[in-house]
Amino acid sequence: MKIIISPAKKMVTDDGLAWKALPVFLEQAEELKETIQRLPYEEAKALWKCNDQIAKLNYERFAQMELRQNLTPAILSYEGIQYRYMAPGVFTQDCLDYIQGHLFILSGFYGVLRPFDGITPYRLEMQAKLVTSGHEDLYGFWGDRFYRQVTEEDRVILNLASQEYARCVFPFLKPGDHFVTCIFAERKNGKIIQKGTLAKMARGEMVRFLAETKAQQPEDAIAFDRLGFRYHEELSREKEFVFLKEEKGAERL
């Protein structure tokens, strides 16, 4: 089983653990880097859809970017909500070995990352309208590369990625692929509602749960019961597992 997750916008450098390999799509990342380096500042800022402080930081990052030096393992590079709840920095060695064998991080800049691929901080969301290599956006640029890489050794996929990134794999699925998406939601006034922050928290906790229990198939995720979530069979389908955080048990964010 392979597990796919999204990256995070906020990134850091961390020398606590050594990186093991360079990203498989480093050539494509170099092409994207060079494309962004040619952009005037205002175009880069518009591409990133951020304020001046963040834009200046990332414009400088790309100007000085080296993709083979001073690298951090991908799993420690991202600092968003999902990664804080996953807390890979305190994983046991068994858990680290598990995610290295099962987890893929999908990136608009690097393509498909293993947890211990060495990367450098960047900003480039999958939905960014970056025109390159005759393509109007990153979905066109990457094509089916994400799908081919993720399914190279195993065609069973547990999807913990946002729609923005799952879209890089889902459209290319073939007969025989087993693709299961986990939905994390709340029941409010009789309605099932998904909230972005809560879902990110749950996805991070789910990765930790899968690593700690050494899950080998999507059905192993059904036992997940952290942050007040519980699997609901009556709401789930073969390719979609629904976990609800009930209204009474809701925790404050």
mmCIF file of C-alpha atoms in Angstrom:
data_model
loop_
_atom_site.group_PDB
_atom_site.id
_atom_site.type_symbol
_atom_site.label_atom_id
_atom_site.label_comp_id
_atom_site.label_asym_id
_atom_site.label_seq_id
_atom_site.Cartn_x
_atom_site.Cartn_y
_atom_site.Cartn_z
ATOM 1 C CA MET A 1 0.000 0.000 0.000
ATOM 2 C CA LYS A 2 1.142 3.521 -0.839
ATOM 3 C CA ILE A 3 -0.076 6.581 1.069
ATOM 4 C CA ILE A 4 -0.244 9.988 -0.610
ATOM 5 C CA ILE A 5 -0.325 13.337 1.197
ATOM 6 C CA SER A 6 -0.097 17.015 0.294
ATOM 7 C CA PRO A 7 2.854 19.302 1.056
ATOM 8 C CA ALA A 8 2.557 22.502 3.132
ATOM 9 C CA LYS A 9 3.198 26.136 2.253
ATOM 10 C CA LYS A 10 5.361 26.859 5.288
ATOM 11 C CA MET A 11 8.800 25.253 5.118
ATOM 12 C CA VAL A 12 11.908 25.104 7.283
ATOM 13 C CA THR A 13 15.405 23.660 7.173
ATOM 14 C CA ASP A 14 16.275 20.933 9.655
ATOM 15 C CA ASP A 15 19.563 19.106 10.063
ATOM 16 C CA GLY A 16 18.266 16.697 12.708
ATOM 17 C CA LEU A 17 18.207 13.770 10.264
ATOM 18 C CA ALA A 18 20.173 13.214 7.082
ATOM 19 C CA TRP A 19 18.503 13.062 3.691
ATOM 20 C CA LYS A 20 18.974 9.820 1.749
ATOM 21 C CA ALA A 21 18.374 10.576 -1.939
ATOM 22 C CA LEU A 22 17.639 13.322 -4.420
ATOM 23 C CA PRO A 23 14.066 13.626 -5.723
ATOM 24 C CA VAL A 24 13.318 11.409 -8.711
ATOM 25 C CA PHE A 25 12.013 14.365 -10.741
ATOM 26 C CA LEU A 26 14.928 16.695 -10.027
ATOM 27 C CA GLU A 27 15.352 17.499 -13.739
ATOM 28 C CA GLN A 28 11.770 18.770 -13.901
ATOM 29 C CA ALA A 29 12.258 20.753 -10.677
ATOM 30 C CA GLU A 30 15.313 22.406 -12.229
ATOM 31 C CA GLU A 31 13.183 23.419 -15.224
ATOM 32 C CA LEU A 32 10.510 24.912 -12.965
ATOM 33 C CA LYS A 33 13.160 26.707 -10.917
ATOM 34 C CA GLU A 34 14.648 28.325 -14.011
ATOM 35 C CA THR A 35 11.187 29.345 -15.227
ATOM 36 C CA ILE A 36 10.389 31.061 -11.933
ATOM 37 C CA GLN A 37 13.822 32.719 -11.778
ATOM 38 C CA ARG A 38 13.000 34.463 -15.063
ATOM 39 C CA LEU A 39 9.778 35.966 -13.699
ATOM 40 C CA PRO A 40 9.707 39.650 -12.697
ATOM 41 C CA TYR A 41 8.923 40.105 -8.990
ATOM 42 C CA GLU A 42 5.310 41.208 -9.506
ATOM 43 C CA GLU A 43 4.562 38.187 -11.698
ATOM 44 C CA ALA A 44 6.090 35.852 -9.139
ATOM 45 C CA LYS A 45 4.047 37.461 -6.363
ATOM 46 C CA ALA A 46 0.866 37.052 -8.413
ATOM 47 C CA LEU A 47 1.761 33.412 -9.053
ATOM 48 C CA TRP A 48 2.188 32.760 -5.324
ATOM 49 C CA LYS A 49 -0.872 34.821 -4.282
ATOM 50 C CA CYS A 50 0.752 36.083 -1.112
ATOM 51 C CA ASN A 51 1.755 39.298 0.650
ATOM 52 C CA ASP A 52 4.993 41.200 0.066
ATOM 53 C CA GLN A 53 6.798 39.696 3.041
ATOM 54 C CA ILE A 54 6.255 36.113 1.853
ATOM 55 C CA ALA A 55 6.807 37.039 -1.803
ATOM 56 C CA LYS A 56 10.172 38.703 -1.088
ATOM 57 C CA LEU A 57 11.302 35.715 0.985
ATOM 58 C CA ASN A 58 10.482 33.256 -1.778
ATOM 59 C CA TYR A 59 11.745 35.450 -4.599
ATOM 60 C CA GLU A 60 15.103 35.527 -2.811
ATOM 61 C CA ARG A 61 14.932 31.782 -2.201
ATOM 62 C CA PHE A 62 14.498 31.055 -5.884
ATOM 63 C CA ALA A 63 17.217 33.529 -6.868
ATOM 64 C CA GLN A 64 19.751 31.659 -4.740
ATOM 65 C CA MET A 65 18.258 28.175 -4.979
ATOM 66 C CA GLU A 66 20.503 25.117 -5.171
ATOM 67 C CA LEU A 67 18.731 21.779 -5.530
ATOM 68 C CA ARG A 68 21.701 19.608 -4.582
ATOM 69 C CA GLN A 69 23.135 21.394 -1.547
ATOM 70 C CA ASN A 70 22.097 22.167 2.034
ATOM 71 C CA LEU A 71 19.064 19.899 1.828
ATOM 72 C CA THR A 72 16.538 18.711 4.422
ATOM 73 C CA PRO A 73 14.552 15.448 4.365
ATOM 74 C CA ALA A 74 11.168 16.262 2.835
ATOM 75 C CA ILE A 75 9.215 14.922 5.807
ATOM 76 C CA LEU A 76 10.958 17.445 8.090
ATOM 77 C CA SER A 77 10.844 20.347 5.623
ATOM 78 C CA TYR A 78 7.112 21.025 5.792
ATOM 79 C CA GLU A 79 5.645 22.773 8.825
ATOM 80 C CA GLY A 80 1.905 22.980 8.171
ATOM 81 C CA ILE A 81 -0.886 21.718 10.427
ATOM 82 C CA GLN A 82 -0.832 18.218 8.947
ATOM 83 C CA TYR A 83 2.882 17.844 9.653
ATOM 84 C CA ARG A 84 2.649 19.239 13.177
ATOM 85 C CA TYR A 85 0.039 16.627 14.059
ATOM 86 C CA MET A 86 2.020 13.909 12.316
ATOM 87 C CA ALA A 87 5.107 14.991 14.321
ATOM 88 C CA PRO A 88 7.661 12.979 12.312
ATOM 89 C CA GLY A 89 10.498 14.540 14.290
ATOM 90 C CA VAL A 90 9.662 12.254 17.219
ATOM 91 C CA PHE A 91 8.904 9.091 15.216
ATOM 92 C CA THR A 92 10.586 5.891 16.316
ATOM 93 C CA GLN A 93 12.998 4.330 13.838
ATOM 94 C CA ASP A 94 10.335 1.720 12.993
ATOM 95 C CA CYS A 95 7.890 4.496 12.100
ATOM 96 C CA LEU A 96 10.497 6.303 10.012
ATOM 97 C CA ASP A 97 11.244 3.071 8.154
ATOM 98 C CA TYR A 98 7.530 2.551 7.588
ATOM 99 C CA ILE A 99 6.868 5.954 6.040
ATOM 100 C CA GLN A 100 9.978 5.697 3.872
ATOM 101 C CA GLY A 101 8.520 2.518 2.397
ATOM 102 C CA HIS A 102 4.886 3.619 2.112
ATOM 103 C CA LEU A 103 4.514 7.413 2.050
ATOM 104 C CA PHE A 104 4.648 9.815 -0.906
ATOM 105 C CA ILE A 105 4.438 13.612 -0.646
ATOM 106 C CA LEU A 106 2.995 15.200 -3.792
ATOM 107 C CA SER A 107 4.618 18.522 -4.682
ATOM 108 C CA GLY A 108 3.897 21.069 -7.391
ATOM 109 C CA PHE A 109 7.616 21.859 -7.550
ATOM 110 C CA TYR A 110 9.386 18.546 -6.896
ATOM 111 C CA GLY A 111 6.761 16.146 -8.228
ATOM 112 C CA VAL A 112 6.667 12.997 -6.077
ATOM 113 C CA LEU A 113 8.797 12.900 -2.926
ATOM 114 C CA ARG A 114 9.828 10.102 -0.600
ATOM 115 C CA PRO A 115 10.077 11.190 3.061
ATOM 116 C CA PHE A 116 13.888 11.238 3.065
ATOM 117 C CA ASP A 117 14.420 12.876 -0.311
ATOM 118 C CA GLY A 118 16.550 15.978 0.183
ATOM 119 C CA ILE A 119 14.789 19.246 -0.679
ATOM 120 C CA THR A 120 15.117 22.976 -0.148
ATOM 121 C CA PRO A 121 12.376 25.480 0.836
ATOM 122 C CA TYR A 122 10.216 26.697 -2.066
ATOM 123 C CA ARG A 123 6.740 28.033 -2.730
ATOM 124 C CA LEU A 124 4.713 26.598 -5.605
ATOM 125 C CA GLU A 125 1.210 25.284 -5.128
ATOM 126 C CA MET A 126 -0.196 22.756 -7.561
ATOM 127 C CA GLN A 127 -2.937 25.144 -8.690
ATOM 128 C CA ALA A 128 -0.466 27.876 -9.610
ATOM 129 C CA LYS A 129 -0.884 29.067 -13.204
ATOM 130 C CA LEU A 130 2.747 28.701 -14.198
ATOM 131 C CA VAL A 131 3.171 28.507 -17.958
ATOM 132 C CA THR A 132 6.084 26.268 -18.919
ATOM 133 C CA SER A 133 7.091 23.733 -21.586
ATOM 134 C CA GLY A 134 4.029 24.568 -23.647
ATOM 135 C CA HIS A 135 1.652 23.860 -20.745
ATOM 136 C CA GLU A 136 -0.772 26.344 -19.219
ATOM 137 C CA ASP A 137 -0.417 25.072 -15.661
ATOM 138 C CA LEU A 138 1.342 22.551 -13.456
ATOM 139 C CA TYR A 139 -1.243 19.843 -14.047
ATOM 140 C CA GLY A 140 -0.340 19.907 -17.712
ATOM 141 C CA PHE A 141 3.379 20.111 -16.966
ATOM 142 C CA TRP A 142 3.364 17.043 -14.720
ATOM 143 C CA GLY A 143 0.835 15.018 -16.725
ATOM 144 C CA ASP A 144 0.645 11.429 -15.469
ATOM 145 C CA ARG A 145 4.104 11.385 -13.855
ATOM 146 C CA PHE A 146 2.673 11.387 -10.316
ATOM 147 C CA TYR A 147 0.448 8.415 -11.071
ATOM 148 C CA ARG A 148 3.214 6.412 -12.742
ATOM 149 C CA GLN A 149 5.638 7.004 -9.891
ATOM 150 C CA VAL A 150 3.181 6.220 -7.092
ATOM 151 C CA THR A 151 1.968 3.004 -8.758
ATOM 152 C CA GLU A 152 5.374 1.802 -9.915
ATOM 153 C CA GLU A 153 5.645 -0.869 -7.218
ATOM 154 C CA ASP A 154 2.143 -1.034 -5.772
ATOM 155 C CA ARG A 155 -1.274 -0.188 -7.218
ATOM 156 C CA VAL A 156 -3.023 0.084 -3.841
ATOM 157 C CA ILE A 157 -3.247 3.736 -2.742
ATOM 158 C CA LEU A 158 -4.641 5.321 0.420
ATOM 159 C CA ASN A 159 -5.381 8.947 -0.394
ATOM 160 C CA LEU A 160 -4.819 11.453 2.407
ATOM 161 C CA ALA A 161 -4.108 14.328 0.006
ATOM 162 C CA SER A 162 -6.298 17.355 -0.637
ATOM 163 C CA GLN A 163 -8.310 17.466 -3.867
ATOM 164 C CA GLU A 164 -5.725 19.844 -5.345
ATOM 165 C CA TYR A 165 -3.072 17.123 -5.153
ATOM 166 C CA ALA A 166 -5.183 13.973 -5.449
ATOM 167 C CA ARG A 167 -6.143 15.360 -8.860
ATOM 168 C CA CYS A 168 -2.577 14.569 -9.976
ATOM 169 C CA VAL A 169 -3.267 10.846 -9.542
ATOM 170 C CA PHE A 170 -7.002 10.157 -9.639
ATOM 171 C CA PRO A 171 -7.692 10.973 -13.335
ATOM 172 C CA PHE A 172 -5.096 8.432 -14.473
ATOM 173 C CA LEU A 173 -6.334 5.432 -12.492
ATOM 174 C CA LYS A 174 -6.655 2.204 -14.458
ATOM 175 C CA PRO A 175 -8.658 -0.994 -13.984
ATOM 176 C CA GLY A 176 -7.011 -2.973 -11.234
ATOM 177 C CA ASP A 177 -5.940 0.086 -9.231
ATOM 178 C CA HIS A 178 -7.314 0.259 -5.684
ATOM 179 C CA PHE A 179 -7.631 3.923 -4.681
ATOM 180 C CA VAL A 180 -9.291 4.743 -1.349
ATOM 181 C CA THR A 181 -9.861 8.285 -0.047
ATOM 182 C CA CYS A 182 -10.230 9.109 3.644
ATOM 183 C CA ILE A 183 -12.808 11.797 4.446
ATOM 184 C CA PHE A 184 -12.643 13.559 7.815
ATOM 185 C CA ALA A 185 -15.761 15.535 8.692
ATOM 186 C CA GLU A 186 -18.169 16.655 11.426
ATOM 187 C CA ARG A 187 -21.892 16.186 11.911
ATOM 188 C CA LYS A 188 -23.473 19.583 12.482
ATOM 189 C CA ASN A 189 -27.245 20.015 12.743
ATOM 190 C CA GLY A 190 -27.772 16.785 10.864
ATOM 191 C CA LYS A 191 -25.355 17.688 8.063
ATOM 192 C CA ILE A 192 -21.933 16.264 7.251
ATOM 193 C CA ILE A 193 -19.429 19.129 7.001
ATOM 194 C CA GLN A 194 -15.741 19.016 6.092
ATOM 195 C CA LYS A 195 -13.456 21.689 7.546
ATOM 196 C CA GLY A 196 -9.996 22.273 6.152
ATOM 197 C CA THR A 197 -8.137 22.738 9.455
ATOM 198 C CA LEU A 198 -9.731 19.714 11.097
ATOM 199 C CA ALA A 199 -9.069 17.550 8.039
ATOM 200 C CA LYS A 200 -5.390 18.541 8.015
ATOM 201 C CA MET A 201 -5.087 17.660 11.690
ATOM 202 C CA ALA A 202 -6.705 14.272 11.104
ATOM 203 C CA ARG A 203 -4.570 13.479 8.053
ATOM 204 C CA GLY A 204 -1.426 14.063 10.071
ATOM 205 C CA GLU A 205 -2.700 11.907 12.931
ATOM 206 C CA MET A 206 -3.710 9.217 10.431
ATOM 207 C CA VAL A 207 -0.187 8.992 8.999
ATOM 208 C CA ARG A 208 1.161 8.586 12.534
ATOM 209 C CA PHE A 209 -1.494 5.930 13.284
ATOM 210 C CA LEU A 210 -0.676 3.983 10.121
ATOM 211 C CA ALA A 211 3.048 4.095 10.901
ATOM 212 C CA GLU A 212 2.610 3.040 14.515
ATOM 213 C CA THR A 213 0.312 0.143 13.573
ATOM 214 C CA LYS A 214 2.351 -0.795 10.476
ATOM 215 C CA ALA A 215 -0.766 -0.747 8.297
ATOM 216 C CA GLN A 216 -0.493 -2.800 5.111
ATOM 217 C CA GLN A 217 -3.851 -2.213 3.414
ATOM 218 C CA PRO A 218 -6.424 0.611 3.277
ATOM 219 C CA GLU A 219 -8.858 -1.338 5.469
ATOM 220 C CA ASP A 220 -6.361 -1.069 8.341
ATOM 221 C CA ALA A 221 -7.198 2.655 8.500
ATOM 222 C CA ILE A 222 -10.745 1.877 9.644
ATOM 223 C CA ALA A 223 -9.545 1.405 13.227
ATOM 224 C CA PHE A 224 -8.399 5.061 13.408
ATOM 225 C CA ASP A 225 -10.007 6.744 16.426
ATOM 226 C CA ARG A 226 -7.854 9.765 17.258
ATOM 227 C CA LEU A 227 -8.917 13.406 17.759
ATOM 228 C CA GLY A 228 -12.406 12.111 18.478
ATOM 229 C CA PHE A 229 -12.904 10.650 14.980
ATOM 230 C CA ARG A 230 -14.588 7.332 14.319
ATOM 231 C CA TYR A 231 -15.131 5.376 11.126
ATOM 232 C CA HIS A 232 -18.757 5.288 9.932
ATOM 233 C CA GLU A 233 -19.517 2.276 7.782
ATOM 234 C CA GLU A 234 -23.014 3.506 6.861
ATOM 235 C CA LEU A 235 -21.565 6.652 5.257
ATOM 236 C CA SER A 236 -18.577 4.976 3.640
ATOM 237 C CA ARG A 237 -18.166 3.273 0.293
ATOM 238 C CA GLU A 238 -15.666 0.879 -1.219
ATOM 239 C CA LYS A 239 -13.409 3.720 -2.347
ATOM 240 C CA GLU A 240 -14.218 6.283 0.332
ATOM 241 C CA PHE A 241 -13.794 5.856 4.098
ATOM 242 C CA VAL A 242 -15.709 8.429 6.143
ATOM 243 C CA PHE A 243 -14.573 9.376 9.644
ATOM 244 C CA LEU A 244 -16.794 11.656 11.723
ATOM 245 C CA LYS A 245 -15.995 13.798 14.707
ATOM 246 C CA GLU A 246 -19.365 13.871 16.430
ATOM 247 C CA GLU A 247 -20.820 17.177 17.583
ATOM 248 C CA LYS A 248 -20.806 16.263 21.283
ATOM 249 C CA GLY A 249 -17.212 15.108 21.234
ATOM 250 C CA ALA A 250 -15.881 17.996 19.165
ATOM 251 C CA GLU A 251 -12.638 19.406 20.545
ATOM 252 C CA ARG A 252 -11.707 23.050 20.366
ATOM 253 C CA LEU A 253 -9.214 23.874 17.646
#
